[in-house]
Short mmCIF file of C-alpha atoms and ligand atoms in Angstrom, two decimals:
data_model
loop_
_atom_site.label_atom_id
_atom_site.label_comp_id
_atom_site.label_asym_id
_atom_site.label_seq_id
_atom_site.Cartn_x
_atom_site.Cartn_y
_atom_site.Cartn_z
CA UNK A 1 0.77 217.44 63.40
CA UNK A 2 -2.95 217.81 62.60
CA UNK A 3 -5.36 215.28 64.07
CA UNK A 4 -8.71 213.97 62.87
CA UNK A 5 -10.35 216.36 65.33
CA UNK A 6 -8.63 219.39 63.72
CA UNK A 7 -9.94 218.26 60.32
CA UNK A 8 -13.50 217.86 61.69
CA UNK A 9 -13.39 221.32 63.33
CA UNK A 10 -12.13 223.08 60.18
CA UNK A 11 -14.66 221.27 57.99
CA UNK A 12 -17.46 221.90 60.46
CA UNK A 13 -18.41 218.23 60.69
CA UNK A 14 -18.14 215.42 63.29
CA UNK A 15 -15.08 213.18 63.71
CA UNK A 16 -17.28 210.23 62.68
CA UNK A 17 -18.02 211.98 59.36
CA UNK A 18 -14.31 212.52 58.72
CA UNK A 19 -13.71 208.83 59.56
CA UNK A 20 -16.41 207.77 57.08
CA UNK A 21 -14.78 209.88 54.35
CA UNK A 22 -11.32 208.43 55.16
CA UNK A 23 -12.47 204.82 55.24
CA UNK A 24 -14.97 205.23 52.40
CA UNK A 25 -17.70 203.49 54.38
CA UNK A 26 -21.16 204.86 55.11
CA UNK A 27 -23.00 207.70 53.29
CA UNK A 28 -21.45 211.21 53.02
CA UNK A 29 -22.96 213.81 50.64
CA UNK A 30 -20.73 215.30 47.96
CA UNK A 31 -20.63 218.77 49.57
CA UNK A 32 -19.53 217.43 52.95
CA UNK A 33 -16.96 215.17 51.28
CA UNK A 34 -15.47 218.19 49.48
CA UNK A 35 -15.36 220.23 52.71
CA UNK A 36 -13.50 217.39 54.51
CA UNK A 37 -11.08 216.89 51.59
CA UNK A 38 -10.30 220.63 51.58
CA UNK A 39 -9.66 220.62 55.34
CA UNK A 40 -7.34 217.53 55.00
CA UNK A 41 -5.39 219.33 52.30
CA UNK A 42 -5.18 222.61 54.22
CA UNK A 43 -3.99 220.91 57.40
CA UNK A 44 -1.80 218.43 55.51
CA UNK A 45 -3.44 215.68 57.66
CA UNK A 46 -2.02 212.11 57.52
CA UNK A 47 -4.25 209.37 59.02
CA UNK A 48 -2.29 207.54 61.76
CA UNK A 49 -1.76 203.94 60.57
CA UNK A 50 -1.88 202.45 64.07
CA UNK A 51 -5.05 204.48 64.83
CA UNK A 52 -6.60 203.10 61.66
CA UNK A 53 -5.53 199.66 62.80
CA UNK A 54 -7.13 200.28 66.20
CA UNK A 55 -10.32 201.24 64.41
CA UNK A 56 -10.10 197.81 62.76
CA UNK A 57 -9.37 199.39 59.41
CA UNK A 58 -6.59 198.55 56.97
CA UNK A 59 -3.21 199.94 58.01
CA UNK A 60 -1.80 199.30 54.53
CA UNK A 61 0.95 197.10 55.95
CA UNK A 62 1.70 193.37 55.66
CA UNK A 63 4.46 191.40 57.36
CA UNK A 64 6.76 188.78 55.82
CA UNK A 65 8.48 186.43 58.28
CA UNK A 66 11.44 184.56 56.70
CA UNK A 67 13.58 181.95 58.45
CA UNK A 68 17.04 182.89 57.12
CA UNK A 69 17.63 186.06 55.08
CA UNK A 70 21.33 185.15 54.85
CA UNK A 71 20.33 182.28 52.52
CA UNK A 72 20.15 183.69 48.95
CA UNK A 73 17.00 181.68 48.28
CA UNK A 74 14.82 183.91 50.47
CA UNK A 75 15.51 187.42 49.06
CA UNK A 76 13.80 186.26 45.81
CA UNK A 77 10.67 185.52 47.83
CA UNK A 78 10.86 188.93 49.53
CA UNK A 79 11.22 190.66 46.15
CA UNK A 80 8.11 188.92 44.82
CA UNK A 81 6.11 189.87 47.92
CA UNK A 82 7.29 193.50 47.81
CA UNK A 83 6.55 194.06 44.09
CA UNK A 84 2.94 192.88 44.47
CA UNK A 85 2.42 194.67 47.79
CA UNK A 86 3.66 197.94 46.34
CA UNK A 87 1.35 197.57 43.32
CA UNK A 88 -1.59 197.29 45.73
CA UNK A 89 -0.49 200.16 47.95
CA UNK A 90 0.81 198.01 50.81
CA UNK A 91 4.08 198.40 52.76
CA UNK A 92 5.99 195.24 53.77
CA UNK A 93 7.63 194.68 57.17
CA UNK A 94 10.39 192.04 56.82
CA UNK A 95 11.20 189.86 59.85
CA UNK A 96 13.98 187.26 60.11
CA UNK A 97 13.24 184.45 62.55
CA UNK A 98 16.28 182.14 62.20
CA UNK A 99 13.71 179.35 62.21
CA UNK A 100 13.40 179.87 65.97
CA UNK A 101 9.93 179.31 67.30
CA UNK A 102 10.24 181.81 70.20
CA UNK A 103 11.39 184.54 67.79
CA UNK A 104 8.48 183.79 65.45
CA UNK A 105 5.94 183.92 68.25
CA UNK A 106 7.32 187.25 69.54
CA UNK A 107 7.11 188.62 66.01
CA UNK A 108 3.49 187.52 65.71
CA UNK A 109 2.70 189.22 69.05
CA UNK A 110 4.48 192.43 67.98
CA UNK A 111 2.76 192.38 64.57
CA UNK A 112 -0.63 191.79 66.18
CA UNK A 113 -0.13 194.91 68.29
CA UNK A 114 1.07 196.86 65.29
CA UNK A 115 -2.18 196.01 63.58
CA UNK A 116 -0.66 194.76 60.35
CA UNK A 117 -3.32 193.79 57.86
CA UNK A 118 -1.88 190.29 57.28
CA UNK A 119 1.16 188.06 57.60
CA UNK A 120 3.08 185.86 55.12
CA UNK A 121 5.00 183.17 56.97
CA UNK A 122 7.81 180.97 55.64
CA UNK A 123 8.41 178.90 58.73
CA UNK A 124 8.16 175.40 60.00
CA UNK A 125 7.49 176.21 63.67
CA UNK A 126 4.01 177.52 62.94
CA UNK A 127 1.62 174.86 64.27
CA UNK A 128 -2.02 174.33 63.41
CA UNK A 129 -2.97 175.83 66.81
CA UNK A 130 -0.96 178.97 65.97
CA UNK A 131 -2.86 179.27 62.68
CA UNK A 132 -6.21 178.79 64.48
CA UNK A 133 -5.19 181.45 67.05
CA UNK A 134 -4.32 183.93 64.30
CA UNK A 135 -7.64 183.20 62.60
CA UNK A 136 -9.38 183.87 65.92
CA UNK A 137 -7.46 187.17 66.16
CA UNK A 138 -8.69 187.80 62.64
CA UNK A 139 -5.15 188.19 61.23
CA UNK A 140 -5.18 187.07 57.58
CA UNK A 141 -2.30 184.60 57.02
CA UNK A 142 -0.59 182.82 54.12
CA UNK A 143 2.22 180.31 54.72
CA UNK A 144 4.84 179.39 52.17
CA UNK A 145 7.79 177.13 51.42
CA UNK A 146 8.87 175.20 54.55
CA UNK A 147 5.61 175.71 56.44
CA UNK A 148 3.50 172.66 57.21
CA UNK A 149 0.31 172.13 55.22
CA UNK A 150 -2.59 173.75 57.04
CA UNK A 151 -6.31 173.20 56.88
CA UNK A 152 -7.17 176.79 57.70
CA UNK A 153 -4.92 179.00 55.60
CA UNK A 154 -3.43 178.92 52.10
CA UNK A 155 -0.04 177.26 51.60
CA UNK A 156 2.37 177.98 48.71
CA UNK A 157 5.44 175.87 47.91
CA UNK A 158 7.38 174.15 45.14
CA UNK A 159 6.93 170.56 44.02
CA UNK A 160 9.79 169.37 46.22
CA UNK A 161 9.24 165.62 45.81
CA UNK A 162 8.99 165.87 42.02
CA UNK A 163 12.08 168.09 41.92
CA UNK A 164 14.10 165.51 43.87
CA UNK A 165 13.05 162.73 41.45
CA UNK A 166 14.01 165.00 38.56
CA UNK A 167 17.50 165.54 40.05
CA UNK A 168 18.14 161.81 40.65
CA UNK A 169 16.79 160.83 37.21
CA UNK A 170 19.17 163.36 35.63
CA UNK A 171 22.13 161.76 37.42
CA UNK A 172 20.99 158.30 36.30
CA UNK A 173 20.56 159.59 32.72
CA UNK A 174 24.17 160.80 32.58
CA UNK A 175 25.33 157.32 33.70
CA UNK A 176 25.83 157.62 37.47
CA UNK A 177 26.10 154.15 39.05
CA UNK A 178 25.90 155.04 42.79
CA UNK A 179 24.08 158.18 43.94
CA UNK A 180 24.12 159.81 47.41
CA UNK A 181 21.98 162.51 48.98
CA UNK A 182 23.00 165.39 51.26
CA UNK A 183 19.83 166.34 53.09
CA UNK A 184 18.42 169.36 54.94
CA UNK A 185 16.83 169.45 58.43
CA UNK A 186 14.10 166.78 58.43
CA UNK A 187 11.76 168.93 60.54
CA UNK A 188 11.35 171.02 57.40
CA UNK A 189 8.73 169.61 55.02
CA UNK A 190 10.79 170.82 52.03
CA UNK A 191 13.85 168.78 53.10
CA UNK A 192 11.70 165.79 54.02
CA UNK A 193 9.93 165.68 50.60
CA UNK A 194 13.30 165.93 48.80
CA UNK A 195 14.73 163.06 50.80
CA UNK A 196 11.63 161.01 50.04
CA UNK A 197 11.97 161.79 46.34
CA UNK A 198 15.61 160.61 46.45
CA UNK A 199 14.87 157.46 48.44
CA UNK A 200 11.96 156.38 46.26
CA UNK A 201 14.14 156.89 43.19
CA UNK A 202 17.01 154.65 44.35
CA UNK A 203 15.52 152.22 46.85
CA UNK A 204 15.37 149.40 44.31
CA UNK A 205 19.05 149.56 43.30
CA UNK A 206 21.31 146.87 44.86
CA UNK A 207 23.88 149.50 45.87
CA UNK A 208 21.34 151.53 47.88
CA UNK A 209 21.93 151.80 51.63
CA UNK A 210 20.61 154.49 54.08
CA UNK A 211 24.22 155.54 54.84
CA UNK A 212 24.24 157.13 51.38
CA UNK A 213 22.09 159.90 52.95
CA UNK A 214 24.10 162.37 55.02
CA UNK A 215 22.83 165.56 56.83
CA UNK A 216 24.17 168.90 55.60
CA UNK A 217 21.73 171.17 57.54
CA UNK A 218 21.00 173.28 54.39
CA UNK A 219 24.31 175.10 55.07
CA UNK A 220 27.54 175.47 53.03
CA UNK A 221 29.75 174.21 55.84
CA UNK A 222 27.27 171.40 56.37
CA UNK A 223 27.65 170.34 52.74
CA UNK A 224 31.45 170.42 53.00
CA UNK A 225 31.50 168.26 56.15
CA UNK A 226 28.82 165.89 54.80
CA UNK A 227 30.67 165.10 51.58
CA UNK A 228 33.79 164.15 53.57
CA UNK A 229 31.70 161.91 55.88
CA UNK A 230 30.11 160.36 52.79
CA UNK A 231 33.40 159.62 51.04
CA UNK A 232 34.87 158.09 54.19
CA UNK A 233 32.09 155.46 53.94
CA UNK A 234 31.44 155.35 50.18
CA UNK A 235 34.52 156.41 48.10
CA UNK A 236 32.83 154.81 45.04
CA UNK A 237 29.92 157.29 44.88
CA UNK A 238 29.80 158.94 41.43
CA UNK A 239 26.67 161.14 41.78
CA UNK A 240 25.41 163.44 44.60
CA UNK A 241 22.01 165.14 44.87
CA UNK A 242 22.12 167.95 47.45
CA UNK A 243 18.83 169.10 49.01
CA UNK A 244 19.75 172.77 48.50
CA UNK A 245 22.34 174.80 46.58
CA UNK A 246 24.26 176.03 49.65
CA UNK A 247 25.08 172.40 50.54
CA UNK A 248 26.06 171.74 46.91
CA UNK A 249 28.50 174.71 46.97
CA UNK A 250 30.02 173.36 50.21
CA UNK A 251 30.19 169.85 48.77
CA UNK A 252 32.01 171.19 45.70
CA UNK A 253 34.71 172.64 47.93
CA UNK A 254 34.92 169.42 49.97
CA UNK A 255 35.30 167.29 46.84
CA UNK A 256 38.06 169.58 45.63
CA UNK A 257 39.82 169.19 48.99
CA UNK A 258 39.51 165.42 48.61
CA UNK A 259 41.06 165.60 45.15
CA UNK A 260 37.78 164.37 43.58
CA UNK A 261 37.02 165.87 40.13
CA UNK A 262 33.54 167.26 39.29
CA UNK A 263 31.92 166.03 37.04
CA UNK A 264 34.54 163.51 35.81
CA UNK A 265 34.66 161.50 39.06
CA UNK A 266 31.47 162.74 40.72
CA UNK A 267 28.48 164.55 39.18
CA UNK A 268 26.89 167.10 41.55
CA UNK A 269 23.43 168.72 41.53
CA UNK A 270 21.73 171.09 43.98
CA UNK A 271 18.22 172.47 44.60
CA UNK A 272 16.94 176.09 44.72
CA UNK A 273 18.47 177.82 41.71
CA UNK A 274 20.35 180.60 43.58
CA UNK A 275 22.74 182.71 41.44
CA UNK A 276 25.78 181.43 43.37
CA UNK A 277 25.50 178.22 41.30
CA UNK A 278 26.41 180.23 38.18
CA UNK A 279 29.79 181.42 39.47
CA UNK A 280 31.21 178.22 41.00
CA UNK A 281 33.81 176.26 39.05
CA UNK A 282 32.36 174.11 37.50
CA UNK A 283 28.98 175.85 37.41
CA UNK A 284 26.42 173.83 39.38
CA UNK A 285 23.42 172.04 37.93
CA UNK A 286 20.36 172.56 40.08
CA UNK A 287 16.59 172.23 40.43
CA UNK A 288 15.39 175.82 40.27
CA UNK A 289 12.46 176.89 42.50
CA UNK A 290 10.23 179.78 41.38
CA UNK A 291 10.97 181.76 44.59
CA UNK A 292 9.98 185.11 43.12
CA UNK A 293 6.66 183.63 41.89
CA UNK A 294 6.08 182.00 45.29
CA UNK A 295 6.47 185.39 46.95
CA UNK A 296 4.29 187.28 44.47
CA UNK A 297 1.53 184.61 44.63
CA UNK A 298 1.64 184.68 48.47
CA UNK A 299 1.20 188.46 48.43
CA UNK A 300 -1.66 188.24 45.89
CA UNK A 301 -3.52 185.59 47.94
CA UNK A 302 -3.00 187.54 51.20
CA UNK A 303 -4.13 190.91 49.75
CA UNK A 304 -7.22 189.28 48.20
CA UNK A 305 -8.08 187.87 51.66
CA UNK A 306 -7.50 191.28 53.31
CA UNK A 307 -9.57 193.17 50.81
CA UNK A 308 -12.42 190.66 50.41
CA UNK A 309 -12.49 189.49 54.04
CA UNK A 310 -12.96 185.99 52.62
CA UNK A 311 -10.41 183.46 53.98
CA UNK A 312 -9.27 180.59 51.72
CA UNK A 313 -7.34 177.44 52.63
CA UNK A 314 -5.76 176.25 49.38
CA UNK A 315 -2.49 174.40 48.64
CA UNK A 316 -0.57 175.91 45.70
CA UNK A 317 2.32 173.71 44.44
CA UNK A 318 4.51 175.43 41.85
CA UNK A 319 6.62 173.61 39.26
CA UNK A 320 10.39 173.45 39.46
CA UNK A 321 12.90 173.34 36.57
CA UNK A 322 16.04 171.24 35.92
CA UNK A 323 18.95 173.55 35.07
CA UNK A 324 21.80 171.53 33.54
CA UNK A 325 25.31 173.04 33.91
CA UNK A 326 28.91 171.75 33.85
CA UNK A 327 28.76 169.93 37.23
CA UNK A 328 26.70 167.17 35.57
CA UNK A 329 27.94 167.36 31.99
CA UNK A 330 29.71 164.15 31.08
O1 LIG B 1 17.99 176.77 50.90
C1 LIG B 1 17.00 176.92 51.89
C2 LIG B 1 15.90 175.93 51.69
O2 LIG B 1 14.96 176.17 52.70
C3 LIG B 1 15.24 176.07 50.35
O3 LIG B 1 15.40 174.88 49.61
C4 LIG B 1 13.80 176.39 50.65
O4 LIG B 1 12.90 175.53 49.97
C5 LIG B 1 13.70 176.28 52.15
O5 LIG B 1 12.95 175.17 52.53
#
């Protein structure tokens, strides 16, 4: 495989001149540029991405670190990132961290060595010191979804608190008299804001008690177990807001096993807007997040930072949408 030295020799110029032509920086006269281009074509030379990275130039690659690619919410984010990256000539490396801090840190180390041009991170284990360290290493970074708000990089997520209030208000509007909440892991800012939105919507009702909030761990089996725990304590609940759709799907199965009818006995609403909610029986109402738009915006912000060299630290909160289906139609 031809190297940059072979190109320089054939074109009769220095390696530095070839590098200036490749990276379009510094002056090269037209005649020399044409000689180099001809040599590249004749030798079928492909610049080595890692070598370009070592030279501190763009490698044309960005990384996306997601916490759980088995959850149907995240592929929509990846699709949005990939479509924008491709439009700008970037390749995307997808990493799945299982929300495990040590996996995320080893990915960052690997990506730093691979000289990716930037990283999009949907994770809650990234601390402010990690962000500062990546800024020091001059690795452009954008965090999204469950990542904590940061002062030194841009953050993109949905309006989780507002979405939770929307869900609870919808249950109240259809006549629910006692509403419960199945919540996600509270170390995740997304789950925390949804719980807050639920609590602040129901705190003033005489029937409210903290035991109406049950953990479902953002998982289907968690939702199934949580709804049984809930009904053991509160068999008179007639509305449930689940912090994500996977828990709502699990809760639907659990209610069926308990012989509880949805929506006649209990109205049920989720959060995310994954397509699974369209094939359950009954179809599930949900608060849809713009996951594709979150991914595409994250890629746009990151690529602008890479290409301009100007870092921004902005919080983007995207609107969510109430999708009403049979599980809350009374
Ligand atoms: O379903 C997974 C959840 O984790 C989503 O609600 C998303 O916002 C992330 O926080």
